Structure formats: structure tokens, C-alpha cells
PDB file of N, CA and C in Angstrom:
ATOM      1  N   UNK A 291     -24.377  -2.144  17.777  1.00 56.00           N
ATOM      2  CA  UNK A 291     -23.431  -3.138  17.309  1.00 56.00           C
ATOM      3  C   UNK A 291     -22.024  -2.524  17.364  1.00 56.00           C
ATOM      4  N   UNK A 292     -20.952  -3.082  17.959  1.00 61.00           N
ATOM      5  CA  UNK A 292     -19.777  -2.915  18.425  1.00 61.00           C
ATOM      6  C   UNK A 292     -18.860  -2.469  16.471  1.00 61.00           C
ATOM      7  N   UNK A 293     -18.140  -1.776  16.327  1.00 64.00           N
ATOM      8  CA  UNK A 293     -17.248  -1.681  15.713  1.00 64.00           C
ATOM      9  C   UNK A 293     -16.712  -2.457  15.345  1.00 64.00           C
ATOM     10  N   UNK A 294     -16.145  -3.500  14.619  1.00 67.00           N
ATOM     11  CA  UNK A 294     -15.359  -4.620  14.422  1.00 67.00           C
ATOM     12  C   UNK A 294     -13.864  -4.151  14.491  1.00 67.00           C
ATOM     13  N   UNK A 295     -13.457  -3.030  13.835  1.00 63.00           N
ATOM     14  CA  UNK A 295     -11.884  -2.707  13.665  1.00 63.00           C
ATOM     15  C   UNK A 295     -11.424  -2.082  14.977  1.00 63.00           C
ATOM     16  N   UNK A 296     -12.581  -1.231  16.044  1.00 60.00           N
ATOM     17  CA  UNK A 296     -12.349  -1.127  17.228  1.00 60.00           C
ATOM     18  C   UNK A 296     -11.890  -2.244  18.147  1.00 60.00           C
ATOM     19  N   UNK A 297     -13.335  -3.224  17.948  1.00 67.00           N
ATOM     20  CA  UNK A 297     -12.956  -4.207  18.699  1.00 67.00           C
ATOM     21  C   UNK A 297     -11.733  -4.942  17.774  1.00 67.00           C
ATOM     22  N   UNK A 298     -10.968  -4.941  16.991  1.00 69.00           N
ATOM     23  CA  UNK A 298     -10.017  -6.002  16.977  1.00 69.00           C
ATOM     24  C   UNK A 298      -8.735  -4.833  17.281  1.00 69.00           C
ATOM     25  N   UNK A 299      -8.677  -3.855  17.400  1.00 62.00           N
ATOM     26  CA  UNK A 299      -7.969  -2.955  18.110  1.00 62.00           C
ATOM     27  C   UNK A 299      -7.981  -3.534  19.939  1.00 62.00           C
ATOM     28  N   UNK A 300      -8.800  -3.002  20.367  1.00 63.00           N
ATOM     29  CA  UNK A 300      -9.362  -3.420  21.593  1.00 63.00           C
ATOM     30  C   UNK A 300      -8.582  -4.966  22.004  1.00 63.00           C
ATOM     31  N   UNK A 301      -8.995  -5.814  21.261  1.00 68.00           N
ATOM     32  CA  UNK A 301      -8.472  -7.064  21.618  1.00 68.00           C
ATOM     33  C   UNK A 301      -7.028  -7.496  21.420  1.00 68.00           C
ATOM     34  N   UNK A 302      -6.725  -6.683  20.848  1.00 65.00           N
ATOM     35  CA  UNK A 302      -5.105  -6.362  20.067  1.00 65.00           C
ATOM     36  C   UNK A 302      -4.263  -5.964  21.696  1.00 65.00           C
ATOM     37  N   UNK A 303      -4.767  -4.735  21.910  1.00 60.00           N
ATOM     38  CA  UNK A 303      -4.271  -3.701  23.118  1.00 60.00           C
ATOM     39  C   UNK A 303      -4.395  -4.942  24.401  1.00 60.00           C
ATOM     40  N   UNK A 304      -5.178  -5.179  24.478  1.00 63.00           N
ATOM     41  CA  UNK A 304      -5.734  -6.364  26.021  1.00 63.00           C
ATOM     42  C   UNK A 304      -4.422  -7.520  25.532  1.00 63.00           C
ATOM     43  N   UNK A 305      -4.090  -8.261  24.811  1.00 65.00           N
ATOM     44  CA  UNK A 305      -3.342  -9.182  24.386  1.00 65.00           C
ATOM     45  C   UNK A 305      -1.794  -8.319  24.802  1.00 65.00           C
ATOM     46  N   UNK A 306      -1.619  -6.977  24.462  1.00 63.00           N
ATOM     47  CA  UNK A 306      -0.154  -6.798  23.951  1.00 63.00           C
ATOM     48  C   UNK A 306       0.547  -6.331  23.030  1.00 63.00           C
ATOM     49  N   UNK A 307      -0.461  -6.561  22.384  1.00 57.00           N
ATOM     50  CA  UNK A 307       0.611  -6.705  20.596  1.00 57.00           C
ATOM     51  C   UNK A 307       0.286  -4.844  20.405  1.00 57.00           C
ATOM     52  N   UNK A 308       1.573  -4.693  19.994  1.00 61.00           N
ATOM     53  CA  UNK A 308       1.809  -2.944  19.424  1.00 61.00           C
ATOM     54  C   UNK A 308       0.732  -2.581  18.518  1.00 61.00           C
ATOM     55  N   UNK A 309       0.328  -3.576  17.320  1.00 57.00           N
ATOM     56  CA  UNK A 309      -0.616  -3.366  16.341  1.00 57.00           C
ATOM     57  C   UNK A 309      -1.852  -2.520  16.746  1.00 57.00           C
ATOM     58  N   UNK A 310      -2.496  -3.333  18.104  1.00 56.00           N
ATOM     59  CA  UNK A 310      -3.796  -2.846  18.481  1.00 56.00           C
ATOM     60  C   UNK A 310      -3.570  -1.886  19.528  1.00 56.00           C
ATOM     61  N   UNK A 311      -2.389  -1.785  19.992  1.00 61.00           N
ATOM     62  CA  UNK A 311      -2.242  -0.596  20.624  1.00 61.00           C
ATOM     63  C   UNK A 311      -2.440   0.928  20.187  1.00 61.00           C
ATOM     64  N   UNK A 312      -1.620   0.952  19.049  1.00 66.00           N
ATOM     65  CA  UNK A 312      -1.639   1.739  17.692  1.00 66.00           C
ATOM     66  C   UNK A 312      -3.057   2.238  17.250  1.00 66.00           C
ATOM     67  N   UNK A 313      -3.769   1.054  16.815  1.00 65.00           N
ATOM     68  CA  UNK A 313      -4.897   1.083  16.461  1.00 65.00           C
ATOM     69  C   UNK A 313      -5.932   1.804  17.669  1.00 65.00           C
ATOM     70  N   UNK A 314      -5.533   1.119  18.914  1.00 64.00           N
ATOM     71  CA  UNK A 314      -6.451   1.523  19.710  1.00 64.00           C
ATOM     72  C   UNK A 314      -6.624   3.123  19.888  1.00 64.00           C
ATOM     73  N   UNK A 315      -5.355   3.668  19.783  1.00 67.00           N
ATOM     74  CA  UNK A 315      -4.550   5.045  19.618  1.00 67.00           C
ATOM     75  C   UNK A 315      -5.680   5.977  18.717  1.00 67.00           C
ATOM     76  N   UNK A 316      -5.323   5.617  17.873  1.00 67.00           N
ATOM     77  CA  UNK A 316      -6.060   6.085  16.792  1.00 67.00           C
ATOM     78  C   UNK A 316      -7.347   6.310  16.388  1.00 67.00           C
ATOM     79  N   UNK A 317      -7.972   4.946  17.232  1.00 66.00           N
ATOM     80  CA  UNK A 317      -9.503   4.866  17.523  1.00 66.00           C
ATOM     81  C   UNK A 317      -9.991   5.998  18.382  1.00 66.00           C
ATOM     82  N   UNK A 318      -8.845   6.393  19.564  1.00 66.00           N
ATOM     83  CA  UNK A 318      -9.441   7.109  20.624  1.00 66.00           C
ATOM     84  C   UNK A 318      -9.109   8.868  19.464  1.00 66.00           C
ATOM     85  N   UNK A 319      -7.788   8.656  19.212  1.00 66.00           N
ATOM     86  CA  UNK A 319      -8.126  10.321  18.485  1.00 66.00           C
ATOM     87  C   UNK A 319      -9.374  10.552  18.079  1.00 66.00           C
ATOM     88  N   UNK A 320      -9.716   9.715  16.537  1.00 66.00           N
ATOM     89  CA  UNK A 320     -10.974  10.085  15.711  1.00 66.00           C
ATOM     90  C   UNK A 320     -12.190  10.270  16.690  1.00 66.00           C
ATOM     91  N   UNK A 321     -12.771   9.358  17.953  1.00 62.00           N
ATOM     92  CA  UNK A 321     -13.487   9.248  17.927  1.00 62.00           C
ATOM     93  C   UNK A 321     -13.453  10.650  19.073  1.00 62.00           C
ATOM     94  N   UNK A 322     -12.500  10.882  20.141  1.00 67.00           N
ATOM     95  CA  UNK A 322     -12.413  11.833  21.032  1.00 67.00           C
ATOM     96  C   UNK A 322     -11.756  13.897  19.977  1.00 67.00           C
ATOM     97  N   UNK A 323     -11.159  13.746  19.451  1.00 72.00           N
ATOM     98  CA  UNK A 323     -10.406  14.636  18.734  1.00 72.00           C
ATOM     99  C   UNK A 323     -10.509  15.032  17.246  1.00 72.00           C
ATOM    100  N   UNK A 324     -11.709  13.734  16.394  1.00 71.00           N
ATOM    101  CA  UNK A 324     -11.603  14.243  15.172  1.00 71.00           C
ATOM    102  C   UNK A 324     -10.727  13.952  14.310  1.00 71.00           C
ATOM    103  N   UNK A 325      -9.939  13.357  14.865  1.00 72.00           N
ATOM    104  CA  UNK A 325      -8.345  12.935  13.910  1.00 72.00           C
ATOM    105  C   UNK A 325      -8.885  12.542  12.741  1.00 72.00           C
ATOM    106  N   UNK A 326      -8.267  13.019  11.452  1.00 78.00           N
ATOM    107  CA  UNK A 326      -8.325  12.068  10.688  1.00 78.00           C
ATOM    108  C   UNK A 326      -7.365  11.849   9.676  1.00 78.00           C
ATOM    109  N   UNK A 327      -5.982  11.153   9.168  1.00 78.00           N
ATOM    110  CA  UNK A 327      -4.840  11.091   8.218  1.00 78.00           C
ATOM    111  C   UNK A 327      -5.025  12.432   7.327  1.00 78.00           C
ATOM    112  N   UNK A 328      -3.855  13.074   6.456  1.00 82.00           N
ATOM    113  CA  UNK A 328      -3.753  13.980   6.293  1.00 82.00           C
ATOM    114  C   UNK A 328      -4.085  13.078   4.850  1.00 82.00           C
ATOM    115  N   UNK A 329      -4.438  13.752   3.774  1.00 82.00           N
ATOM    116  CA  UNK A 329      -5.016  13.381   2.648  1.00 82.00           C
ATOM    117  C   UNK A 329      -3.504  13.703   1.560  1.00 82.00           C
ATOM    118  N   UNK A 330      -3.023  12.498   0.782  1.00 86.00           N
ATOM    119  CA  UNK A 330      -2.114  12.428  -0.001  1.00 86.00           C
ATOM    120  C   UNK A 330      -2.568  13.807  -0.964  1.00 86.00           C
ATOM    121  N   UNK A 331      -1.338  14.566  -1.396  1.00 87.00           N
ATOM    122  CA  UNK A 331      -1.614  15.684  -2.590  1.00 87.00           C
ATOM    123  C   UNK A 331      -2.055  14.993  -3.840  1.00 87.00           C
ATOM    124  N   UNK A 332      -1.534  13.280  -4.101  1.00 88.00           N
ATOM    125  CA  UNK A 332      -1.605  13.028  -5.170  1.00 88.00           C
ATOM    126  C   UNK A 332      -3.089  12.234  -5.727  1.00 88.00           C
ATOM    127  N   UNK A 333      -4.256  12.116  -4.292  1.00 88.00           N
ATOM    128  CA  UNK A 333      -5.756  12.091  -4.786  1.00 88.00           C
ATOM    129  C   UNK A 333      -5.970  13.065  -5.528  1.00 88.00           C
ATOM    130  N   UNK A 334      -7.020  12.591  -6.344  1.00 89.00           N
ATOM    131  CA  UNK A 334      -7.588  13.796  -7.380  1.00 89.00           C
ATOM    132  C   UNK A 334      -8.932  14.284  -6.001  1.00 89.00           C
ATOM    133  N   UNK A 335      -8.919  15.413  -6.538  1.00 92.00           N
ATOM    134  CA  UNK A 335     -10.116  16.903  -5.751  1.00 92.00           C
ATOM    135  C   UNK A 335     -11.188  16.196  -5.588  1.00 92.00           C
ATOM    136  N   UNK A 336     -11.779  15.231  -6.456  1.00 93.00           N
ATOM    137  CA  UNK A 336     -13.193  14.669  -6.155  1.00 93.00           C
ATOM    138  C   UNK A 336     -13.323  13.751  -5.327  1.00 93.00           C
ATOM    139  N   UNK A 337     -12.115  12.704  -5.635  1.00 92.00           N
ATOM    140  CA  UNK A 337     -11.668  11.582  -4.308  1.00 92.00           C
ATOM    141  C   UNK A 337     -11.605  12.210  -2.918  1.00 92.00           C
ATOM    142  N   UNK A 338     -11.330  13.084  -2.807  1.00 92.00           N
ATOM    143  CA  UNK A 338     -10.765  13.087  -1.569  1.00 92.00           C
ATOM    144  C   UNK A 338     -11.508  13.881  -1.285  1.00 92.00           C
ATOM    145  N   UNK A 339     -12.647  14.909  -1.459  1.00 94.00           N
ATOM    146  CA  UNK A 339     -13.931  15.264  -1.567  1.00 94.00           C
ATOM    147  C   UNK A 339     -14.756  14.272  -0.770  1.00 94.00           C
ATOM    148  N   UNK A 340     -15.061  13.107  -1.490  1.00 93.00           N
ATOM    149  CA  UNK A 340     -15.625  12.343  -0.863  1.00 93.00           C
ATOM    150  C   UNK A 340     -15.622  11.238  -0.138  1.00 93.00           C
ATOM    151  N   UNK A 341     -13.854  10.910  -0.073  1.00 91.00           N
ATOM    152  CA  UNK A 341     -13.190  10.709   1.091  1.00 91.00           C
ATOM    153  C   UNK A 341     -13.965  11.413   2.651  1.00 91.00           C
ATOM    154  N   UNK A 342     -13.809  12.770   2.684  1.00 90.00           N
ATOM    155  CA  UNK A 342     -13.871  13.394   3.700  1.00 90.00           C
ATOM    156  C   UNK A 342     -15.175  13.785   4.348  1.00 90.00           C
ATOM    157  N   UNK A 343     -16.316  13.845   3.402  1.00 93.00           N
ATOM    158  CA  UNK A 343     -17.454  13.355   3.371  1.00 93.00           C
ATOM    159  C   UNK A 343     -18.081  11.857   3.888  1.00 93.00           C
ATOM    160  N   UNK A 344     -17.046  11.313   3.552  1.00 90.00           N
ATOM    161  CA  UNK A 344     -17.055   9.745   4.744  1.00 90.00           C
ATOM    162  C   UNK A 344     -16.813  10.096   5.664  1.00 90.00           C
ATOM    163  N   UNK A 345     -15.856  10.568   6.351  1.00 86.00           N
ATOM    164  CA  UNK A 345     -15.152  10.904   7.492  1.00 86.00           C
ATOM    165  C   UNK A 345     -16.200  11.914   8.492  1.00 86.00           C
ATOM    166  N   UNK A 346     -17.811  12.378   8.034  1.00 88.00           N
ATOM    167  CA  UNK A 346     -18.124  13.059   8.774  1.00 88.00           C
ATOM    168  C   UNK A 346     -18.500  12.761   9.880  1.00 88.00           C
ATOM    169  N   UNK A 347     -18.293  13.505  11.023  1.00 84.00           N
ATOM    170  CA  UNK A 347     -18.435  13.162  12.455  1.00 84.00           C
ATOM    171  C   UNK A 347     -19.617  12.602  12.871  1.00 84.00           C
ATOM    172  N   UNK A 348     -20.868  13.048  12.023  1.00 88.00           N
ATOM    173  CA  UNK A 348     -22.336  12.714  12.001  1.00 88.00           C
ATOM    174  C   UNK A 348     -22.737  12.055  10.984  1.00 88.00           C
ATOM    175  N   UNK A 349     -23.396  10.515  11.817  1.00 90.00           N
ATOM    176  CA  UNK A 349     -23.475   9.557  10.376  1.00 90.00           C
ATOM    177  C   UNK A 349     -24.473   9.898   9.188  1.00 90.00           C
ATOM    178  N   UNK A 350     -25.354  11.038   9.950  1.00 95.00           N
ATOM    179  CA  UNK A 350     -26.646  11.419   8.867  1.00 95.00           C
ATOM    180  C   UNK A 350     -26.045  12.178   7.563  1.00 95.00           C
ATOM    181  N   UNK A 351     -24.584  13.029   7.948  1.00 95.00           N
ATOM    182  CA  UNK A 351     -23.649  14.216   6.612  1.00 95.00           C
ATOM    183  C   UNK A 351     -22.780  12.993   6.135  1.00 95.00           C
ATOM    184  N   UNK A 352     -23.117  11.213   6.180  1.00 94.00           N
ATOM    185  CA  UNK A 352     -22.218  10.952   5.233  1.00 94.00           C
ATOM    186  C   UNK A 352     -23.000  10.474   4.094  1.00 94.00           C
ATOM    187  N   UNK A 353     -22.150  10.113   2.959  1.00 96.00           N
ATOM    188  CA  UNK A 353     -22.975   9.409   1.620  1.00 96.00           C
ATOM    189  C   UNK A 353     -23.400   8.238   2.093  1.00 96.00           C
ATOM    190  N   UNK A 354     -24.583   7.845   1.466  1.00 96.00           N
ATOM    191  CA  UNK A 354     -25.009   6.873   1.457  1.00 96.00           C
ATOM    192  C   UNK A 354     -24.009   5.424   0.438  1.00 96.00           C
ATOM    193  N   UNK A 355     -24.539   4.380   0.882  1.00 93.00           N
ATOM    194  CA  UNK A 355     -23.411   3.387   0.156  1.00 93.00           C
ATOM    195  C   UNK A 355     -23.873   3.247  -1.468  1.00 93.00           C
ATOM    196  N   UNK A 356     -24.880   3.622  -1.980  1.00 94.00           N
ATOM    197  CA  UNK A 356     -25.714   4.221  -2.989  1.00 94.00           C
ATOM    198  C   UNK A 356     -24.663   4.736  -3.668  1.00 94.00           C
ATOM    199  N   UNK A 357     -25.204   6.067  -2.875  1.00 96.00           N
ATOM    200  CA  UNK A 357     -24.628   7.595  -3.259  1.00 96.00           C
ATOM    201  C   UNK A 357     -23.136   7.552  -3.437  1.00 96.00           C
ATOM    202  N   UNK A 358     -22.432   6.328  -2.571  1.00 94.00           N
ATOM    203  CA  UNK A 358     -20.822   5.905  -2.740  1.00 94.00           C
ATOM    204  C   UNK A 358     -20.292   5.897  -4.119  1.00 94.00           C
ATOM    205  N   UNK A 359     -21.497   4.979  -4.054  1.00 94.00           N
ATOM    206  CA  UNK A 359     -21.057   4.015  -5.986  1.00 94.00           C
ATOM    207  C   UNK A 359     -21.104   4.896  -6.652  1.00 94.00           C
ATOM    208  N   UNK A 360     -22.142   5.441  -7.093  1.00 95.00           N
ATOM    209  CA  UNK A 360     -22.484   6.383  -7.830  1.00 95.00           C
ATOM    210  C   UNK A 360     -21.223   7.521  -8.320  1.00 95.00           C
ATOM    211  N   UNK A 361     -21.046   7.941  -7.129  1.00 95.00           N
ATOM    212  CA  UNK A 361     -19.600   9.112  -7.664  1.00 95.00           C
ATOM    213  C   UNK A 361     -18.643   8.242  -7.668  1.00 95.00           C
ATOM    214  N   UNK A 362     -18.218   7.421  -7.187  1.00 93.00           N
ATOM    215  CA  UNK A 362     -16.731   6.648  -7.705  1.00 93.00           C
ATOM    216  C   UNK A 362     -17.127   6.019  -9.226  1.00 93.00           C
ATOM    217  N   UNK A 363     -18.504   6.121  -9.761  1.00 93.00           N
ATOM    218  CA  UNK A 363     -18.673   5.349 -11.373  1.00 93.00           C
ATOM    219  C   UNK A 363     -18.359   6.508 -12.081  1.00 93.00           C
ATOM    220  N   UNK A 364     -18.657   7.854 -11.523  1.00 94.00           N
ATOM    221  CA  UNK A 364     -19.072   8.931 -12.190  1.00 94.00           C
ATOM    222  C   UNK A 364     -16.924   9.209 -12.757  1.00 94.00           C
ATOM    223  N   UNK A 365     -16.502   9.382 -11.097  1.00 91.00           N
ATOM    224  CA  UNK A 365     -15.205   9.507 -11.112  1.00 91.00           C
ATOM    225  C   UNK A 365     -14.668   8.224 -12.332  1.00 91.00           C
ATOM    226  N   UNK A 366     -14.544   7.333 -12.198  1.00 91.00           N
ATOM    227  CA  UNK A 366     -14.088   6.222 -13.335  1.00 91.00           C
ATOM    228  C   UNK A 366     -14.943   6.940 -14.668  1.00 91.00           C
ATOM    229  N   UNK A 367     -15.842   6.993 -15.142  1.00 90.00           N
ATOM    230  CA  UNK A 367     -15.972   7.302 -16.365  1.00 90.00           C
ATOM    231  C   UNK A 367     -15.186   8.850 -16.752  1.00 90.00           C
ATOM    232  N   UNK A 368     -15.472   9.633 -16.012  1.00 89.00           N
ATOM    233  CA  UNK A 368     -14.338  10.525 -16.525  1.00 89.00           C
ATOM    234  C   UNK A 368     -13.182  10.510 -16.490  1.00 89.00           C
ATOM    235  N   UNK A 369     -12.398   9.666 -15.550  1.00 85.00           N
ATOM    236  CA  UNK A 369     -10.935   8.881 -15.979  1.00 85.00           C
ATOM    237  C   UNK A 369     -10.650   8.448 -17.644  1.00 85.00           C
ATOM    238  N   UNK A 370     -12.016   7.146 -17.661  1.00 85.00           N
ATOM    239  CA  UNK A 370     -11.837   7.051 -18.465  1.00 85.00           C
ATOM    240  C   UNK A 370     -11.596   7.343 -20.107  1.00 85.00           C
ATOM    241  N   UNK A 371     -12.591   8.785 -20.057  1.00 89.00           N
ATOM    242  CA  UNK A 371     -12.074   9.691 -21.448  1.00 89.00           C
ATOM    243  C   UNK A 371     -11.248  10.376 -21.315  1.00 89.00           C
ATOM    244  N   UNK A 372     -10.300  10.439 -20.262  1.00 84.00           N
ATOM    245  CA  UNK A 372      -9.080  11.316 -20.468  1.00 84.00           C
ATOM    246  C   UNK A 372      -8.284  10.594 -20.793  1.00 84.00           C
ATOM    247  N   UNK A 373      -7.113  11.872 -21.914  1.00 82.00           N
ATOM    248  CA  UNK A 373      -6.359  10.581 -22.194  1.00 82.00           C
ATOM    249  C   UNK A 373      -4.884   9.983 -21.525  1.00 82.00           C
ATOM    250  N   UNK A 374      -4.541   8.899 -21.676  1.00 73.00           N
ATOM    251  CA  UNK A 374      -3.682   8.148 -21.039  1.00 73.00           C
ATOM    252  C   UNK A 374      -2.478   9.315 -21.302  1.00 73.00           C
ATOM    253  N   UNK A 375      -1.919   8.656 -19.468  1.00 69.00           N
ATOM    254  CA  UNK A 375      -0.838   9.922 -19.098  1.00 69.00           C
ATOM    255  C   UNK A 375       0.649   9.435 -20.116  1.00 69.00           C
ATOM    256  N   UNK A 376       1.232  10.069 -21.005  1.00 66.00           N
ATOM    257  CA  UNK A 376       2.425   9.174 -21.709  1.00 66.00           C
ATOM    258  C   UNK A 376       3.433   8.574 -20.466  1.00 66.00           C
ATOM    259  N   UNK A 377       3.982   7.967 -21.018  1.00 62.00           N
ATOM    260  CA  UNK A 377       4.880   7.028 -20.471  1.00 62.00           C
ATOM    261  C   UNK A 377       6.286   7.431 -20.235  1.00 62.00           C
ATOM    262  N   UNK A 378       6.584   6.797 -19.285  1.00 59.00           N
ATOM    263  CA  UNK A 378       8.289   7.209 -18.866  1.00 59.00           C
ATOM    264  C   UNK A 378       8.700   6.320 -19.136  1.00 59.00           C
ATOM    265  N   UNK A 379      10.302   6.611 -19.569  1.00 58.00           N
ATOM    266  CA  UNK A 379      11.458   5.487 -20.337  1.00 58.00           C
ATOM    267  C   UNK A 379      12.434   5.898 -18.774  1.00 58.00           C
ATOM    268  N   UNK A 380      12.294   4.773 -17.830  1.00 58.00           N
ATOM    269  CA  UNK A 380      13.242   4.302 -16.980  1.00 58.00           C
ATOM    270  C   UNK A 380      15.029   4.344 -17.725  1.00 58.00           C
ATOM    271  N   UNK A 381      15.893   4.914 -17.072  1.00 52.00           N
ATOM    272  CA  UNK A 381      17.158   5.404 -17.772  1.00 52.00           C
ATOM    273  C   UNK A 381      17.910   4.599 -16.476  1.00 52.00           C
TER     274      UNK A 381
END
């Protein structure tokens, strides 16, 4: 089964439009080169942990959509007992 965001890349590029050109771009890094966006400093260590763990080249080393939920509930409940970051007074 075809990619959907490939193919609307793909169909993007055949049409013209810069969007799917871009896209198409990008499709060919990851899938030829590995590319993958450089990860913001401001994810927390576990996000982006398993961010990159998505990103593995071999679909068998990624999480399952299970195994997804699971640590993003795990991640939210320990959000949630920490405590709230104080607040800034805009000057």
C-alpha cells in the first residue's frame, strides 16, 4: 500500500506546486539518506526518545501503536505531578 503523504507529495511535484516538490525532497532524503529534522532542545528526553524510535529505518525497531500510547500516558502522568512552571508577568 502506497504512502499517502508520499503520494500527495508525488502528486503535488507532477502538478507544479512548490509544496510537493519540497515534500517530494524530503521524501527522497529520509527514504534514500536517513534524513530526519533535527529535534527541538526544548522536547523533554523521553519525547524525543521516542520520537526517534519512530523514525527507525526498520519497521520491526519501531513502537508499536500500543506501545505508543502507553509511554505518551506514562509521559502525561508524570507531567502531571510536577508542579506547574510559575508564571511570567509580561512588562
Amino acid at each position: 500500500m502506497p504512502d499517502p503523504i508520499l503520494t500527495d507529495a508525488i502528486e503535488r511535484l507532477l502538478a507544479g506546486d512548490d509544496i510537493g516538490r519540497a515534500g517530494a525532497q524530503a521524501a527522497v532524503g529520509v527514504v534514500s539518506q536517513g534524513l530526519r529534522p533535527e529535534m527541538p532542545r526544548r522536547v523533554p528526553p523521553d519525547l524525543a526518545q521516542l520520537v526517534r524510535q519512530c523514525w527507525a529505518a526498520v519497521p520491526d525497531q519501531r513502537p508499536s501503536f500500543p506501545q505508543i500510547c502507553t509511554r505518551l500516558a506514562e509521559m502525561l502522568d508524570v507531567m502531571k505531578q510536577q508542579p506547574a512552571p510559575a508564571a511570567t508577568v509580561l512588562q
